[in-house]
Structures are given as structure tokens and as C-alpha cells.
PDB file of C-alpha atoms and ligand atoms in Angstrom:
ATOM      1  CA  MET A 731       0.067  -0.006   0.141  1.00 95.00           C
ATOM      2  CA  LYS A 732       1.319   3.391  -1.087  1.00 98.00           C
ATOM      3  CA  ARG A 733       0.586   6.341   1.113  1.00 98.00           C
ATOM      4  CA  ILE A 734      -0.302   9.600  -0.096  1.00 98.00           C
ATOM      5  CA  VAL A 735      -1.278  12.966   1.853  1.00 98.00           C
ATOM      6  CA  ILE A 736      -3.006  15.848  -0.121  1.00 99.00           C
ATOM      7  CA  LEU A 737      -2.593  19.458   0.840  1.00 98.00           C
ATOM      8  CA  ALA A 738      -5.306  21.936  -0.140  1.00 98.00           C
ATOM      9  CA  SER A 739      -6.317  25.190   0.987  1.00 98.00           C
ATOM     10  CA  GLY A 740      -9.719  25.910  -0.635  1.00 98.00           C
ATOM     11  CA  ASN A 741     -12.398  24.412  -2.712  1.00 98.00           C
ATOM     12  CA  GLY A 742     -10.840  20.807  -3.016  1.00 98.00           C
ATOM     13  CA  SER A 743     -12.107  19.610  -6.217  1.00 98.00           C
ATOM     14  CA  ASN A 744      -8.780  18.311  -7.212  1.00 98.00           C
ATOM     15  CA  PHE A 745      -8.681  16.513  -4.067  1.00 98.00           C
ATOM     16  CA  GLU A 746     -11.981  14.879  -4.562  1.00 98.00           C
ATOM     17  CA  ALA A 747     -10.996  13.740  -8.029  1.00 98.00           C
ATOM     18  CA  ILE A 748      -7.999  12.067  -6.796  1.00 99.00           C
ATOM     19  CA  VAL A 749      -9.762  10.417  -3.959  1.00 98.00           C
ATOM     20  CA  LYS A 750     -12.874   9.152  -6.439  1.00 98.00           C
ATOM     21  CA  THR A 751     -10.301   7.800  -9.130  1.00 98.00           C
ATOM     22  CA  ALA A 752      -8.308   5.973  -6.574  1.00 98.00           C
ATOM     23  CA  ARG A 753     -11.260   4.267  -5.408  1.00 98.00           C
ATOM     24  CA  LYS A 754     -12.987   3.786  -8.655  1.00 98.00           C
ATOM     25  CA  GLU A 755      -9.714   2.205 -10.053  1.00 98.00           C
ATOM     26  CA  LYS A 756      -8.910   0.526  -6.931  1.00 98.00           C
ATOM     27  CA  TRP A 757      -5.289   1.741  -6.536  1.00 98.00           C
ATOM     28  CA  PRO A 758      -3.364   0.072  -3.679  1.00 98.00           C
ATOM     29  CA  VAL A 759      -3.242   3.378  -1.934  1.00 98.00           C
ATOM     30  CA  GLU A 760      -4.068   5.030   1.388  1.00 98.00           C
ATOM     31  CA  ILE A 761      -4.966   8.269   1.210  1.00 98.00           C
ATOM     32  CA  VAL A 762      -3.494   9.096   4.591  1.00 98.00           C
ATOM     33  CA  SER A 763      -5.142  12.471   5.295  1.00 98.00           C
ATOM     34  CA  LEU A 764      -5.995  15.960   3.744  1.00 98.00           C
ATOM     35  CA  ILE A 765      -4.068  18.634   5.344  1.00 98.00           C
ATOM     36  CA  THR A 766      -5.511  22.076   5.236  1.00 98.00           C
ATOM     37  CA  ASP A 767      -4.326  25.576   6.527  1.00 98.00           C
ATOM     38  CA  ASN A 768      -7.861  27.341   6.335  1.00 98.00           C
ATOM     39  CA  PRO A 769     -10.790  26.462   8.571  1.00 98.00           C
ATOM     40  CA  HIS A 770     -13.095  27.630   5.962  1.00 98.00           C
ATOM     41  CA  ALA A 771     -11.804  25.608   3.083  1.00 98.00           C
ATOM     42  CA  TYR A 772     -14.752  23.892   1.235  1.00 98.00           C
ATOM     43  CA  ALA A 773     -12.259  20.838   1.078  1.00 98.00           C
ATOM     44  CA  ILE A 774     -12.843  19.885   4.394  1.00 98.00           C
ATOM     45  CA  LYS A 775     -16.582  19.242   3.872  1.00 98.00           C
ATOM     46  CA  ARG A 776     -15.348  17.180   0.985  1.00 98.00           C
ATOM     47  CA  ALA A 777     -13.046  15.049   3.194  1.00 98.00           C
ATOM     48  CA  LYS A 778     -16.078  14.450   5.720  1.00 98.00           C
ATOM     49  CA  ARG A 779     -18.102  13.326   2.866  1.00 98.00           C
ATOM     50  CA  LEU A 780     -15.403  11.011   1.485  1.00 98.00           C
ATOM     51  CA  ARG A 781     -14.513   9.598   4.878  1.00 98.00           C
ATOM     52  CA  ILE A 782     -10.677  10.732   4.473  1.00 98.00           C
ATOM     53  CA  PRO A 783      -9.137  11.885   7.654  1.00 98.00           C
ATOM     54  CA  CYS A 784      -8.560  15.800   7.693  1.00 98.00           C
ATOM     55  CA  LYS A 785      -5.928  17.323   9.497  1.00 98.00           C
ATOM     56  CA  LEU A 786      -6.617  21.446  10.033  1.00 98.00           C
ATOM     57  CA  LEU A 787      -3.452  23.271  10.565  1.00 98.00           C
ATOM     58  CA  ASN A 788      -5.181  26.675  11.094  1.00 98.00           C
ATOM     59  CA  TYR A 789      -2.419  29.185   9.762  1.00 97.00           C
ATOM     60  CA  LYS A 790      -3.851  31.849  11.790  1.00 97.00           C
ATOM     61  CA  GLU A 791      -3.340  30.232  14.925  1.00 97.00           C
ATOM     62  CA  PHE A 792       0.420  30.242  14.681  1.00 98.00           C
ATOM     63  CA  ASP A 793       2.328  33.067  15.813  1.00 97.00           C
ATOM     64  CA  SER A 794       4.533  33.017  12.723  1.00 98.00           C
ATOM     65  CA  LYS A 795       5.053  31.242   9.436  1.00 98.00           C
ATOM     66  CA  ASP A 796       7.979  29.629  10.998  1.00 98.00           C
ATOM     67  CA  SER A 797       6.166  27.902  13.818  1.00 98.00           C
ATOM     68  CA  TYR A 798       3.445  26.836  11.097  1.00 98.00           C
ATOM     69  CA  ASN A 799       5.835  25.250   8.915  1.00 98.00           C
ATOM     70  CA  LYS A 800       7.480  23.307  11.610  1.00 98.00           C
ATOM     71  CA  GLU A 801       4.173  21.688  12.734  1.00 98.00           C
ATOM     72  CA  LEU A 802       3.528  21.001   9.160  1.00 98.00           C
ATOM     73  CA  PHE A 803       6.894  19.374   8.548  1.00 98.00           C
ATOM     74  CA  LYS A 804       6.238  17.116  12.057  1.00 98.00           C
ATOM     75  CA  ILE A 805       3.027  15.937  10.992  1.00 98.00           C
ATOM     76  CA  LEU A 806       4.269  15.238   7.400  1.00 98.00           C
ATOM     77  CA  LYS A 807       6.923  13.044   8.873  1.00 98.00           C
ATOM     78  CA  GLU A 808       4.614  11.507  11.202  1.00 98.00           C
ATOM     79  CA  PHE A 809       2.499  10.495   8.314  1.00 98.00           C
ATOM     80  CA  SER A 810       5.431   9.118   6.282  1.00 98.00           C
ATOM     81  CA  PRO A 811       4.112   9.483   2.892  1.00 98.00           C
ATOM     82  CA  ASP A 812       5.245   7.878  -0.550  1.00 98.00           C
ATOM     83  CA  LEU A 813       3.805  10.928  -2.180  1.00 98.00           C
ATOM     84  CA  ILE A 814       2.697  14.583  -0.985  1.00 99.00           C
ATOM     85  CA  VAL A 815       0.180  16.078  -3.395  1.00 99.00           C
ATOM     86  CA  LEU A 816      -0.598  19.719  -3.306  1.00 98.00           C
ATOM     87  CA  ALA A 817      -3.886  20.427  -4.747  1.00 98.00           C
ATOM     88  CA  GLY A 818      -4.669  24.136  -4.569  1.00 98.00           C
ATOM     89  CA  TYR A 819      -2.493  24.531  -1.226  1.00 98.00           C
ATOM     90  CA  MET A 820      -1.700  28.391  -1.152  1.00 96.00           C
ATOM     91  CA  ARG A 821       1.388  28.542   0.740  1.00 97.00           C
ATOM     92  CA  ILE A 822       5.238  28.130  -0.290  1.00 97.00           C
ATOM     93  CA  LEU A 823       6.647  24.981   1.254  1.00 98.00           C
ATOM     94  CA  PRO A 824      10.096  25.814   3.122  1.00 98.00           C
ATOM     95  CA  PRO A 825      13.260  24.744   1.542  1.00 98.00           C
ATOM     96  CA  TYR A 826      13.915  22.099   4.524  1.00 98.00           C
ATOM     97  CA  ILE A 827      10.348  20.379   3.748  1.00 98.00           C
ATOM     98  CA  VAL A 828      11.115  20.252   0.174  1.00 98.00           C
ATOM     99  CA  ARG A 829      14.488  18.713   0.587  1.00 98.00           C
ATOM    100  CA  ALA A 830      13.178  16.399   3.232  1.00 98.00           C
ATOM    101  CA  PHE A 831      10.654  15.109   0.542  1.00 98.00           C
ATOM    102  CA  ARG A 832      12.620  15.848  -2.636  1.00 97.00           C
ATOM    103  CA  TRP A 833      10.936  14.020  -5.563  1.00 98.00           C
ATOM    104  CA  ARG A 834       7.914  13.246  -3.727  1.00 98.00           C
ATOM    105  CA  ILE A 835       6.042  16.390  -3.697  1.00 98.00           C
ATOM    106  CA  VAL A 836       3.810  17.198  -6.511  1.00 98.00           C
ATOM    107  CA  ASN A 837       1.685  20.303  -7.492  1.00 98.00           C
ATOM    108  CA  ILE A 838      -0.702  21.223 -10.290  1.00 98.00           C
ATOM    109  CA  HIS A 839      -0.816  24.490 -11.952  1.00 98.00           C
ATOM    110  CA  PRO A 840      -3.361  25.986 -13.994  1.00 98.00           C
ATOM    111  CA  ALA A 841      -1.512  27.189 -16.726  1.00 98.00           C
ATOM    112  CA  LEU A 842       1.443  26.143 -19.010  1.00 98.00           C
ATOM    113  CA  LEU A 843       4.784  26.588 -16.904  1.00 98.00           C
ATOM    114  CA  PRO A 844       6.933  28.668 -17.057  1.00 98.00           C
ATOM    115  CA  ALA A 845       4.250  30.883 -18.135  1.00 98.00           C
ATOM    116  CA  PHE A 846       2.159  32.475 -15.612  1.00 98.00           C
ATOM    117  CA  ARG A 847       3.652  30.967 -12.227  1.00 98.00           C
ATOM    118  CA  GLY A 848       2.100  32.162  -8.873  1.00 97.00           C
ATOM    119  CA  LEU A 849      -1.758  33.400  -8.200  1.00 97.00           C
ATOM    120  CA  HIS A 850      -4.633  33.938 -10.643  1.00 98.00           C
ATOM    121  CA  ALA A 851      -2.835  32.059 -13.442  1.00 98.00           C
ATOM    122  CA  ILE A 852      -6.013  31.459 -15.290  1.00 98.00           C
ATOM    123  CA  GLU A 853      -7.100  34.967 -15.048  1.00 98.00           C
ATOM    124  CA  ARG A 854      -3.646  36.267 -16.323  1.00 98.00           C
ATOM    125  CA  ALA A 855      -3.531  34.090 -19.355  1.00 98.00           C
ATOM    126  CA  TYR A 856      -7.208  35.120 -20.351  1.00 98.00           C
ATOM    127  CA  LYS A 857      -6.533  38.589 -19.824  1.00 98.00           C
ATOM    128  CA  ALA A 858      -3.073  38.621 -21.741  1.00 98.00           C
ATOM    129  CA  GLY A 859      -4.960  37.428 -24.589  1.00 98.00           C
ATOM    130  CA  CYS A 860      -3.481  34.143 -24.971  1.00 98.00           C
ATOM    131  CA  LYS A 861      -5.249  31.633 -27.519  1.00 98.00           C
ATOM    132  CA  VAL A 862      -3.719  28.838 -25.762  1.00 98.00           C
ATOM    133  CA  THR A 863      -3.053  27.934 -22.125  1.00 98.00           C
ATOM    134  CA  GLY A 864      -3.279  24.831 -20.241  1.00 98.00           C
ATOM    135  CA  VAL A 865      -2.466  22.857 -16.922  1.00 98.00           C
ATOM    136  CA  THR A 866       0.806  21.675 -15.627  1.00 98.00           C
ATOM    137  CA  VAL A 867       1.714  19.002 -12.803  1.00 98.00           C
ATOM    138  CA  HIS A 868       5.352  19.287 -11.689  1.00 98.00           C
ATOM    139  CA  PHE A 869       7.631  18.215  -8.824  1.00 98.00           C
ATOM    140  CA  VAL A 870       7.937  20.929  -6.242  1.00 98.00           C
ATOM    141  CA  ASP A 871      11.257  22.507  -5.738  1.00 98.00           C
ATOM    142  CA  GLU A 872      12.283  25.514  -3.634  1.00 97.00           C
ATOM    143  CA  GLY A 873      11.039  28.110  -5.891  1.00 96.00           C
ATOM    144  CA  VAL A 874       7.418  28.762  -6.780  1.00 96.00           C
ATOM    145  CA  ASP A 875       6.174  26.861  -9.640  1.00 97.00           C
ATOM    146  CA  THR A 876       9.491  26.263 -10.803  1.00 97.00           C
ATOM    147  CA  GLY A 877      10.077  22.557 -10.411  1.00 98.00           C
ATOM    148  CA  PRO A 878      10.493  20.098 -12.979  1.00 98.00           C
ATOM    149  CA  ILE A 879       7.675  19.489 -15.387  1.00 98.00           C
ATOM    150  CA  ILE A 880       6.012  16.076 -15.318  1.00 98.00           C
ATOM    151  CA  ALA A 881       3.073  16.644 -17.629  1.00 98.00           C
ATOM    152  CA  GLN A 882       1.229  19.196 -19.347  1.00 98.00           C
ATOM    153  CA  ARG A 883      -1.989  19.747 -21.356  1.00 98.00           C
ATOM    154  CA  CYS A 884      -2.790  22.620 -23.827  1.00 98.00           C
ATOM    155  CA  ILE A 885      -6.161  24.123 -23.710  1.00 98.00           C
ATOM    156  CA  GLU A 886      -7.315  26.353 -26.470  1.00 98.00           C
ATOM    157  CA  ILE A 887      -9.017  29.542 -25.233  1.00 98.00           C
ATOM    158  CA  ARG A 888     -12.046  29.845 -27.623  1.00 97.00           C
ATOM    159  CA  GLU A 889     -13.077  33.157 -29.474  1.00 97.00           C
ATOM    160  CA  GLY A 890     -15.356  34.812 -27.072  1.00 96.00           C
ATOM    161  CA  GLU A 891     -15.098  32.381 -24.338  1.00 98.00           C
ATOM    162  CA  SER A 892     -15.864  33.705 -20.715  1.00 98.00           C
ATOM    163  CA  LEU A 893     -13.452  33.582 -18.040  1.00 98.00           C
ATOM    164  CA  GLU A 894     -15.671  31.219 -16.231  1.00 98.00           C
ATOM    165  CA  HIS A 895     -16.327  28.813 -18.881  1.00 98.00           C
ATOM    166  CA  LEU A 896     -12.611  28.703 -19.467  1.00 98.00           C
ATOM    167  CA  GLU A 897     -11.957  28.168 -15.932  1.00 98.00           C
ATOM    168  CA  ARG A 898     -14.411  25.214 -15.733  1.00 98.00           C
ATOM    169  CA  ARG A 899     -12.994  23.428 -18.810  1.00 98.00           C
ATOM    170  CA  ILE A 900      -9.243  23.955 -17.119  1.00 98.00           C
ATOM    171  CA  HIS A 901     -10.554  22.164 -13.977  1.00 98.00           C
ATOM    172  CA  ARG A 902     -12.051  19.565 -15.978  1.00 98.00           C
ATOM    173  CA  VAL A 903      -8.829  18.841 -17.411  1.00 98.00           C
ATOM    174  CA  GLU A 904      -6.908  18.967 -14.075  1.00 98.00           C
ATOM    175  CA  HIS A 905      -9.261  16.451 -12.465  1.00 98.00           C
ATOM    176  CA  LYS A 906      -8.284  14.022 -15.206  1.00 98.00           C
ATOM    177  CA  LEU A 907      -4.587  14.705 -15.498  1.00 98.00           C
ATOM    178  CA  TYR A 908      -3.762  15.191 -11.701  1.00 98.00           C
ATOM    179  CA  PRO A 909      -4.933  11.495 -10.965  1.00 98.00           C
ATOM    180  CA  THR A 910      -3.286  10.203 -14.083  1.00 98.00           C
ATOM    181  CA  VAL A 911       0.081  11.559 -13.123  1.00 98.00           C
ATOM    182  CA  ILE A 912      -0.279  10.245  -9.467  1.00 98.00           C
ATOM    183  CA  LYS A 913      -1.136   6.916 -10.556  1.00 98.00           C
ATOM    184  CA  LYS A 914       1.780   6.630 -12.815  1.00 98.00           C
ATOM    185  CA  LEU A 915       4.268   8.198 -10.362  1.00 98.00           C
ATOM    186  CA  LEU A 916       2.928   5.676  -7.765  1.00 98.00           C
ATOM    187  CA  PHE A 917       2.820   2.506  -9.865  1.00 97.00           C
ATOM    188  CA  GLY A 918       4.618   3.217 -12.855  1.00 95.00           C
ATOM    189  CA  ASP A 919       2.960   1.843 -16.065  1.00 79.00           C
ATOM    190  CA  GLU A 920       2.112  -1.522 -14.419  1.00 63.00           C
TER     191      GLU A 920
HETATM  192  C1  GAR B1125      -6.451  24.737  -9.260  1.00 93.15           C
HETATM  193  O1  GAR B1125      -7.091  24.837 -10.627  1.00 93.15           O
HETATM  194  C2  GAR B1125      -4.990  24.531  -9.097  1.00 93.15           C
HETATM  195  O2  GAR B1125      -4.452  24.230 -10.481  1.00 93.15           O
HETATM  196  C3  GAR B1125      -4.693  25.834  -8.613  1.00 93.15           C
HETATM  197  O3  GAR B1125      -5.706  26.102  -7.537  1.00 93.15           O
HETATM  198  C4  GAR B1125      -6.900  25.609  -8.061  1.00 93.15           C
HETATM  199  C5  GAR B1125      -7.332  24.609  -6.929  1.00 93.15           C
HETATM  200  O4  GAR B1125      -8.656  24.085  -7.177  1.00 93.15           O
HETATM  201  N1  GAR B1125      -3.574  26.002  -7.869  1.00 93.15           N
HETATM  202  C6  GAR B1125      -2.689  26.736  -8.146  1.00 93.15           C
HETATM  203  O5  GAR B1125      -2.892  27.937  -8.643  1.00 93.15           O
HETATM  204  C7  GAR B1125      -1.176  26.814  -7.394  1.00 93.15           C
HETATM  205  N2  GAR B1125      -0.320  27.670  -7.942  1.00 93.15           N
HETATM  206  P1  GAR B1125      -9.294  23.096  -6.247  1.00 93.15           P
HETATM  207  O6  GAR B1125      -9.198  23.534  -4.877  1.00 93.15           O
HETATM  208  O7  GAR B1125     -10.699  23.014  -6.782  1.00 93.15           O
HETATM  209  O8  GAR B1125      -8.821  21.732  -6.406  1.00 93.15           O
END
């Protein structure tokens, strides 16, 4: 049994897609926990519904970023995951966590990296007038959205398409791509 831990700060739709795909395809995997920094994250409700344990590390209850990250590190080590999956986790992991789990942390980003790193990537690509954007899954390194790219999908931005419509299409692609990549990383092509 492989062990994965998923970190999410918000909606959690990628978290749910991973859980559902793993169950449907009967991966030999234990989704050990969802970890969230945000007590208002909708991902918490999804975790309850999906019966996945949820660890809330309320960022605002820590007196510093440092103490928050130290606690996060402690918990991650206790969970001893084969893979740490960032799914809309909106904080930067400190270098010592990245180093401790090198090649075992992945992230999904809603743009074709290295374009549009950082926040609001879908909106920035849309407003820049791009004809093509996409989705990237990459290993996490010490930078922000800079780690080695594992997989990408292109998505054309249609003439006259609304931002909301594009967002929905991007999320649909994410929900297929992320589980596919995670499965391959955990189990290869078997
Ligand atoms: C996803 O679109 C993900 O690519 C993005 O946040 C969203 C989370 O959605 N991540 C980033 O922008 C990271 N830089 P979800 O909470 O519904 O999975």
C-alpha cells in the first residue's frame, strides 16, 4: 500500500477527483489525510463526505510562518507519505520540507508553466489574450512553480469564451490529468 497526503487550501475539487479516481480504479493506496491551513476550506467538507481524515493546521493560530511550517513538517514526517500532493495549497513550502521529501512532492498549476507562475494564473493568461493556455503537473522545488515539469495539457481559449467557462474547462482537465500522473508516479506503467 502506498501512502499519499493531500494538501489543499480551498475548494478541494482536485482532492476529490484524486480520491474518487483512486477508489474507482482500486489503487492500492491509502489516502492518509487531507491537510489544510484554512478552517473555511470547502475541501474539509469534501473530506468528511469522502471519509478521509482531515488535519486542520489553522495558519492564523500560529504566531509565525516558521512555527506553522515546523508543525506541518512534524505532521508530514509522522504520516510518512510516499507522495505529497499539493492540490490548491496556497502556501510556499520551506526549503527544508522540499529537501526532506525531494521528488515526493507534486503540484498542479492552471497554466502552461513556465508561463504564468503564481496566483490567478487562469485569469492572467485570459487577460493577456493568450490563444492557448493549459495545465501543468510538476515536482515541487525550492522556487514558486519552478520545479521539473512532469506533464502538461494544452487548452485553447475559444473566441468570445468567458473566463468562468474557461475556468470550468481547465478544472475538468485538471481532474483527469492529476490522478493520471499520480497513479503513474506511484505505480509506474504496471
Ligand atoms: C486549481 O486550479 C489549481 O491548479 C490551482 O488552484 C486550484 C485549486 O482548485 N493551483 C494553483 O494556482 C497553485 N499555484 P481546487 O481547490 O478545486 O482543487
